[in-house]
Amino acid sequence: MEKIIGREKEMAEVRKCYGSNRSEFVIVYGRRRIGKTFLVNSMFAGKYDFYFTGMHKVEAERQLRKFAVTLQEYGKWPFPPELNDWFDAFRALQTLLSAKPRKRRKLVFIDEMPWIDTEGSDFVAALEDFWNGWAAQRDDICLIACGSATAWMTDHLVENQGGLHNRITSKIYLRPFCLAECEQYLRSHSCLWDRYQILQCYMYMGGVPFYLSLLDYQKSIAQNVDQLFFHAGGMLSKEFDELYGALFQGADSYIQLVRLLAERQDGMTRQELLDRTGIQGRRLTTMLANLESSDFIIGYSRFGSKKKGIIYRLKDFYTLFYLRFIEGVRTQSEPYWVFKVNRAEVLSWQGFSFELICLTHLNQIKQRLGLTAIQTYASSWRSSKTADSTGTQIDLLIDRADRMINLCEAKFSTQPYTITREYADKLRMRMAIFNQETKNRRPLLPTMITTYGVLPSVNSGIVQAEVTMDHLFAPTV
């Protein structure tokens, strides 16, 4: 099996649970294509006492038939058991596991558990009965539940207020790869792209391991985009149609939200989304929480307001790329992106995507600035003055416990960035407006985050700190 990249903490936690002296109920969750099943199978392939995968949009009767056949295979029974409901199913599983040697650890893996819980199936109630009434009373059961529908995993397992309340013994959430992990993955496959190219690749598909596995490393980034996104039958050309439907009930409402967020590069507040969508307040709050917990959006505060005025910004790179450039484009038989990639609209979009990469690699930025041991608070800021026709805004402010503030500017370019006189004046004006409106008296430290650094010049002295592309590739400490 292919070597797993990263995930050291997650694997250590799974090993600890498997080796414990009590029964363990472990959940592994995270968005679609993130590598949950791969993680578990990499550690335990061939060691399962029972392994079942739920089926998407399949009624309970067919799920139960498959469960019965799987029990027959693992138990080497002459016939599959008759299962009328999920209570019967878990009693049969109990029978299967009870026949195993008492002193040996029993490993049960139920993959895509949310798909099993069809309407009216009583699956969760049966799972509660199995765990509380039998498995938790023993010391030899390790149950691993896995699912892509993060909202279901959270509502029914992590925050269950019924029979499974506080019964989960370990929660393992898999996030997309950071840049360092992407580089490690690509290097392990003998990919020779430099970091600038990897950065561009991240803009198209983020740190989703499955997407990275589809790349042809003998071709350029642009050629891969053509092949995966724009050619007939491209593996990622239809991914959007399946992505949200597989994760969320009422997917159309979620897609409505992400479409709105894709329109506003600087993000939107909850009130702005409420006004635009008409989705009821409590429902909107739940949907935003589900999208954020599934790594599709990021919520961060405005400067000076840690609790109110949260700005939500779409951060799923595949979704952003799809909605901006793929949707509505007919499949191509000839190179398409190869000829489009250097156009002004794409270069502008890459600059926005680089800003988003910076927001999602805040730990690496703080590490470079020597702030890992200092309490910090990250926020954004928009001018509230209607007279400010320039639309002054700052995407990233790092407010520090040592009473200084890093004002961060992100610039994506193919060479060291040149600070012109006009840009330096614009930055000074932005700082002045910020200080005036917020009544800030603390020192502002202009901080440039660039691909290849800032070119020394008569105007570069305004920059107090620098972060380069290489620093964004640093492993998280």
Short mmCIF file of C-alpha atoms in Angstrom, two decimals, residues 55-378:
data_model
loop_
_atom_site.label_atom_id
_atom_site.label_comp_id
_atom_site.label_asym_id
_atom_site.label_seq_id
_atom_site.Cartn_x
_atom_site.Cartn_y
_atom_site.Cartn_z
CA MET A 55 -23.83 3.08 0.59
CA HIS A 56 -24.82 6.56 -0.55
CA LYS A 57 -28.53 7.22 -1.13
CA VAL A 58 -29.47 3.55 -0.68
CA GLU A 59 -32.52 2.56 1.39
CA ALA A 60 -32.20 0.72 4.71
CA GLU A 61 -33.35 -2.65 3.31
CA ARG A 62 -30.44 -2.86 0.87
CA GLN A 63 -27.99 -1.60 3.48
CA LEU A 64 -29.13 -4.34 5.85
CA ARG A 65 -28.78 -7.01 3.15
CA LYS A 66 -25.20 -5.94 2.53
CA PHE A 67 -24.52 -5.87 6.29
CA ALA A 68 -25.86 -9.44 6.58
CA VAL A 69 -23.65 -10.69 3.74
CA THR A 70 -20.62 -9.00 5.31
CA LEU A 71 -21.39 -10.69 8.65
CA GLN A 72 -21.60 -14.04 6.85
CA GLU A 73 -18.19 -13.48 5.23
CA TYR A 74 -16.41 -12.51 8.45
CA GLY A 75 -18.12 -15.18 10.53
CA LYS A 76 -17.77 -17.86 7.85
CA TRP A 77 -21.42 -18.62 8.46
CA PRO A 78 -23.25 -20.90 5.99
CA PHE A 79 -25.99 -18.32 5.41
CA PRO A 80 -26.38 -14.60 5.99
CA PRO A 81 -28.49 -13.81 9.08
CA GLU A 82 -32.01 -12.46 8.68
CA LEU A 83 -31.99 -8.81 9.68
CA ASN A 84 -35.27 -6.93 10.02
CA ASP A 85 -33.76 -3.74 11.38
CA TRP A 86 -30.51 -2.27 12.72
CA PHE A 87 -31.15 -3.64 16.20
CA ASP A 88 -31.03 -7.12 14.65
CA ALA A 89 -27.91 -6.13 12.74
CA PHE A 90 -25.96 -5.05 15.80
CA ARG A 91 -27.11 -8.08 17.79
CA ALA A 92 -25.72 -10.24 14.98
CA LEU A 93 -22.47 -8.26 15.09
CA GLN A 94 -22.35 -8.85 18.82
CA THR A 95 -22.72 -12.59 18.19
CA LEU A 96 -19.90 -12.48 15.63
CA LEU A 97 -17.51 -10.68 17.99
CA SER A 98 -18.44 -12.80 21.02
CA ALA A 99 -17.22 -15.89 19.17
CA LYS A 100 -13.69 -14.44 18.94
CA PRO A 101 -11.07 -15.24 21.61
CA ARG A 102 -11.85 -13.14 24.70
CA LYS A 103 -8.28 -11.99 25.29
CA ARG A 104 -7.75 -10.66 21.77
CA ARG A 105 -8.58 -7.10 20.71
CA LYS A 106 -11.54 -6.96 18.29
CA LEU A 107 -11.37 -4.28 15.60
CA VAL A 108 -14.57 -3.05 13.94
CA PHE A 109 -14.44 -0.45 11.17
CA ILE A 110 -17.68 1.12 9.89
CA ASP A 111 -16.92 3.45 7.00
CA GLU A 112 -19.22 6.19 5.67
CA MET A 113 -21.46 5.78 8.70
CA PRO A 114 -23.65 8.84 7.87
CA TRP A 115 -24.81 7.13 4.66
CA ILE A 116 -26.19 4.20 6.67
CA ASP A 117 -28.49 6.45 8.70
CA THR A 118 -31.37 6.67 6.23
CA GLU A 119 -34.68 8.27 7.18
CA GLY A 120 -36.64 6.22 9.71
CA SER A 121 -33.96 3.52 9.99
CA ASP A 122 -33.28 3.95 13.75
CA PHE A 123 -29.61 3.31 12.99
CA VAL A 124 -28.31 5.71 15.66
CA ALA A 125 -30.60 4.23 18.32
CA ALA A 126 -29.37 0.73 17.45
CA LEU A 127 -25.75 1.92 17.54
CA GLU A 128 -26.36 3.41 21.00
CA ASP A 129 -27.84 0.13 22.21
CA PHE A 130 -24.91 -1.87 20.83
CA TRP A 131 -22.30 0.37 22.41
CA ASN A 132 -23.89 1.14 25.76
CA GLY A 133 -25.52 -2.24 26.29
CA TRP A 134 -22.62 -4.45 25.24
CA ALA A 135 -19.37 -3.08 23.79
CA ALA A 136 -18.69 -0.46 26.48
CA GLN A 137 -19.11 -3.13 29.17
CA ARG A 138 -16.14 -5.03 27.77
CA ASP A 139 -12.46 -4.14 27.48
CA ASP A 140 -11.62 -5.68 24.09
CA ILE A 141 -13.60 -3.72 21.46
CA CYS A 142 -12.15 -1.00 19.23
CA LEU A 143 -14.87 0.53 17.07
CA ILE A 144 -13.72 3.02 14.43
CA ALA A 145 -16.47 5.03 12.75
CA CYS A 146 -15.64 7.08 9.69
CA GLY A 147 -17.62 9.59 7.66
CA SER A 148 -17.33 12.46 5.20
CA ALA A 149 -20.59 14.13 6.22
CA THR A 150 -18.95 16.18 8.96
CA ALA A 151 -22.24 17.75 10.04
CA TRP A 152 -23.76 14.29 10.68
CA MET A 153 -20.68 13.07 12.53
CA THR A 154 -20.75 16.15 14.74
CA ASP A 155 -24.49 16.19 15.44
CA HIS A 156 -25.01 12.46 15.96
CA LEU A 157 -21.70 11.41 17.54
CA VAL A 158 -19.50 14.27 18.77
CA GLU A 159 -22.33 16.39 20.21
CA ASN A 160 -24.90 13.64 20.72
CA GLN A 161 -27.26 14.58 23.55
CA GLY A 162 -28.83 11.13 23.79
CA GLY A 163 -27.46 7.69 24.53
CA LEU A 164 -24.07 8.41 22.94
CA HIS A 165 -23.48 11.58 24.96
CA ASN A 166 -19.83 11.54 26.07
CA ARG A 167 -19.41 7.99 24.78
CA ILE A 168 -16.93 8.84 22.02
CA THR A 169 -13.49 8.13 23.43
CA SER A 170 -11.43 9.75 20.64
CA LYS A 171 -12.22 12.29 17.90
CA ILE A 172 -9.82 12.50 14.97
CA TYR A 173 -10.48 15.23 12.42
CA LEU A 174 -8.49 15.15 9.18
CA ARG A 175 -7.80 18.52 7.57
CA PRO A 176 -6.47 19.20 4.07
CA PHE A 177 -2.71 19.11 3.65
CA CYS A 178 -0.80 22.30 4.27
CA LEU A 179 1.83 23.36 1.71
CA ALA A 180 4.58 21.46 3.52
CA GLU A 181 2.57 18.23 3.41
CA CYS A 182 1.67 18.78 -0.24
CA GLU A 183 5.35 19.17 -1.05
CA GLN A 184 6.17 16.03 0.91
CA TYR A 185 3.47 14.11 -0.94
CA LEU A 186 4.64 15.29 -4.36
CA ARG A 187 8.31 14.60 -3.61
CA SER A 188 7.40 11.08 -2.48
CA HIS A 189 6.02 10.57 -5.99
CA SER A 190 9.19 11.89 -7.63
CA CYS A 191 7.53 15.16 -8.65
CA LEU A 192 10.15 17.78 -9.53
CA TRP A 193 7.93 20.88 -9.56
CA ASP A 194 9.41 23.83 -7.70
CA ARG A 195 7.59 25.60 -4.89
CA TYR A 196 6.13 28.26 -7.17
CA GLN A 197 4.50 25.52 -9.24
CA ILE A 198 3.28 23.71 -6.13
CA LEU A 199 1.80 26.98 -4.93
CA GLN A 200 -0.10 27.30 -8.22
CA CYS A 201 -1.28 23.70 -7.90
CA TYR A 202 -2.58 24.48 -4.40
CA MET A 203 -4.64 27.33 -5.85
CA TYR A 204 -6.48 24.89 -8.11
CA MET A 205 -7.17 22.00 -5.75
CA GLY A 206 -5.96 22.88 -2.26
CA GLY A 207 -4.46 20.22 -0.03
CA VAL A 208 -6.87 17.39 -0.84
CA PRO A 209 -4.79 14.19 -1.13
CA PHE A 210 -7.08 12.46 -3.63
CA TYR A 211 -6.88 15.41 -6.01
CA LEU A 212 -3.09 15.38 -5.76
CA SER A 213 -3.05 11.65 -6.57
CA LEU A 214 -4.61 12.38 -9.98
CA LEU A 215 -1.75 14.58 -11.19
CA ASP A 216 0.60 13.56 -13.99
CA TYR A 217 3.96 14.86 -12.80
CA GLN A 218 5.50 14.58 -16.26
CA LYS A 219 3.19 17.37 -17.43
CA SER A 220 3.01 21.04 -16.49
CA ILE A 221 0.49 22.41 -14.02
CA ALA A 222 -1.51 23.97 -16.86
CA GLN A 223 -1.56 20.70 -18.81
CA ASN A 224 -2.83 18.89 -15.72
CA VAL A 225 -5.60 21.44 -15.30
CA ASP A 226 -6.67 20.89 -18.89
CA GLN A 227 -6.68 17.13 -18.43
CA LEU A 228 -8.46 17.02 -15.07
CA PHE A 229 -10.88 19.93 -15.32
CA PHE A 230 -11.61 20.76 -18.96
CA HIS A 231 -11.27 17.59 -21.05
CA ALA A 232 -14.25 15.28 -21.54
CA GLY A 233 -14.22 12.73 -18.73
CA GLY A 234 -11.76 14.78 -16.65
CA MET A 235 -11.68 13.34 -13.14
CA LEU A 236 -12.43 16.70 -11.51
CA SER A 237 -14.74 18.21 -14.11
CA LYS A 238 -17.86 16.91 -12.32
CA GLU A 239 -16.56 16.82 -8.76
CA PHE A 240 -18.55 19.89 -7.73
CA ASP A 241 -21.84 18.15 -8.55
CA GLU A 242 -21.05 15.38 -6.06
CA LEU A 243 -19.06 17.21 -3.41
CA TYR A 244 -21.76 19.07 -1.49
CA GLY A 245 -24.49 16.48 -2.03
CA ALA A 246 -22.30 13.83 -0.40
CA LEU A 247 -21.60 16.01 2.64
CA PHE A 248 -24.72 17.98 3.48
CA GLN A 249 -28.45 17.40 3.65
CA GLY A 250 -30.20 20.18 1.77
CA ALA A 251 -27.10 20.67 -0.36
CA ASP A 252 -28.76 23.28 -2.58
CA SER A 253 -28.85 25.77 0.29
CA TYR A 254 -25.19 25.16 1.03
CA ILE A 255 -24.31 25.69 -2.62
CA GLN A 256 -26.29 28.94 -2.55
CA LEU A 257 -24.13 30.13 0.34
CA VAL A 258 -20.81 29.22 -1.24
CA ARG A 259 -21.82 30.87 -4.50
CA LEU A 260 -22.48 34.12 -2.66
CA LEU A 261 -19.17 33.89 -0.81
CA ALA A 262 -17.35 33.19 -4.08
CA GLU A 263 -18.62 36.54 -5.39
CA ARG A 264 -17.01 38.51 -2.56
CA GLN A 265 -13.27 38.03 -2.28
CA ASP A 266 -13.15 39.95 0.99
CA GLY A 267 -15.90 37.82 2.54
CA MET A 268 -19.34 38.56 3.97
CA THR A 269 -20.81 38.92 7.43
CA ARG A 270 -23.61 36.73 8.74
CA GLN A 271 -26.03 39.64 8.40
CA GLU A 272 -25.03 40.20 4.78
CA LEU A 273 -25.61 36.52 4.04
CA LEU A 274 -28.93 36.62 5.88
CA ASP A 275 -30.07 39.60 3.80
CA ARG A 276 -29.01 38.00 0.52
CA THR A 277 -30.33 34.47 1.10
CA GLY A 278 -33.35 34.83 3.34
CA ILE A 279 -32.32 31.63 5.14
CA GLN A 280 -33.71 31.67 8.68
CA GLY A 281 -31.26 32.78 11.33
CA ARG A 282 -30.87 29.55 13.28
CA ARG A 283 -30.63 27.51 10.08
CA LEU A 284 -28.02 29.91 8.68
CA THR A 285 -25.96 29.69 11.87
CA THR A 286 -25.98 25.88 11.64
CA MET A 287 -25.03 25.91 7.96
CA LEU A 288 -22.12 28.30 8.51
CA ALA A 289 -20.88 26.15 11.40
CA ASN A 290 -21.10 23.02 9.23
CA LEU A 291 -19.24 24.66 6.33
CA GLU A 292 -16.54 25.94 8.66
CA SER A 293 -16.11 22.60 10.44
CA SER A 294 -15.80 20.94 7.02
CA ASP A 295 -13.00 23.33 5.93
CA PHE A 296 -15.02 25.04 3.21
CA ILE A 297 -15.13 28.48 4.80
CA ILE A 298 -13.07 30.42 7.30
CA GLY A 299 -14.53 32.83 9.83
CA TYR A 300 -12.45 35.62 11.31
CA SER A 301 -13.22 38.80 13.19
CA ARG A 302 -12.94 42.40 12.27
CA PHE A 303 -10.29 44.33 14.14
CA GLY A 304 -11.53 45.44 17.56
CA SER A 305 -14.53 43.11 17.53
CA LYS A 306 -13.66 39.60 18.64
CA LYS A 307 -17.25 38.37 18.99
CA LYS A 308 -19.33 40.42 16.60
CA GLY A 309 -18.91 41.13 12.94
CA ILE A 310 -17.38 37.79 11.99
CA ILE A 311 -16.43 37.75 8.30
CA TYR A 312 -16.94 34.47 6.47
CA ARG A 313 -14.77 33.74 3.48
CA LEU A 314 -14.83 30.77 1.13
CA LYS A 315 -11.54 28.92 1.45
CA ASP A 316 -12.07 25.70 -0.50
CA PHE A 317 -9.70 26.18 -3.41
CA TYR A 318 -11.38 23.65 -5.69
CA THR A 319 -14.78 25.33 -5.21
CA LEU A 320 -13.35 28.77 -5.88
CA PHE A 321 -11.60 27.62 -9.04
CA TYR A 322 -14.64 25.72 -10.26
CA LEU A 323 -17.07 28.61 -9.81
CA ARG A 324 -14.67 31.14 -11.31
CA PHE A 325 -13.36 29.30 -14.36
CA ILE A 326 -14.90 25.85 -14.90
CA GLU A 327 -18.65 26.11 -14.48
CA GLY A 328 -20.41 26.72 -17.77
CA VAL A 329 -17.35 26.01 -19.90
CA ARG A 330 -17.86 23.25 -22.44
CA THR A 331 -15.43 20.34 -22.43
CA GLN A 332 -12.40 20.94 -24.61
CA SER A 333 -10.62 18.61 -26.99
CA GLU A 334 -7.75 21.07 -27.49
CA PRO A 335 -5.53 22.79 -24.89
CA TYR A 336 -7.60 25.43 -23.13
CA TRP A 337 -6.02 26.41 -19.83
CA VAL A 338 -2.52 26.36 -21.31
CA PHE A 339 -3.48 29.39 -23.43
CA LYS A 340 -5.60 31.06 -20.75
CA VAL A 341 -3.34 30.81 -17.70
CA ASN A 342 -1.31 33.96 -18.39
CA ARG A 343 -4.27 36.24 -19.05
CA ALA A 344 -4.90 39.22 -16.76
CA GLU A 345 -8.04 37.76 -15.17
CA VAL A 346 -6.17 34.60 -14.16
CA LEU A 347 -3.19 36.54 -12.81
CA SER A 348 -5.56 38.69 -10.75
CA TRP A 349 -7.29 35.56 -9.43
CA GLN A 350 -3.92 34.05 -8.48
CA GLY A 351 -3.18 37.15 -6.41
CA PHE A 352 -6.45 36.67 -4.52
CA SER A 353 -5.74 32.95 -4.08
CA PHE A 354 -2.30 33.75 -2.65
CA GLU A 355 -3.97 35.98 -0.04
CA LEU A 356 -6.19 33.05 0.89
CA ILE A 357 -3.20 30.71 1.15
CA CYS A 358 -1.66 33.19 3.59
CA LEU A 359 -4.83 33.19 5.71
CA THR A 360 -4.83 29.39 5.84
CA HIS A 361 -1.12 29.29 6.76
CA LEU A 362 -1.24 31.74 9.61
CA ASN A 363 0.80 29.45 11.88
CA GLN A 364 3.67 29.46 9.39
CA ILE A 365 3.53 33.26 9.16
CA LYS A 366 3.61 33.63 12.93
CA GLN A 367 6.47 31.14 13.06
CA ARG A 368 8.50 33.25 10.61
CA LEU A 369 7.75 36.44 12.57
CA GLY A 370 8.89 34.85 15.83
CA LEU A 371 5.42 35.02 17.37
CA THR A 372 4.90 31.39 18.34
CA ALA A 373 5.53 32.20 22.02
CA ILE A 374 3.50 35.43 21.98
CA GLN A 375 -0.26 35.56 22.28
CA THR A 376 -1.71 36.92 19.05
CA TYR A 377 -5.10 37.67 17.55
CA ALA A 378 -5.66 37.65 13.80
#
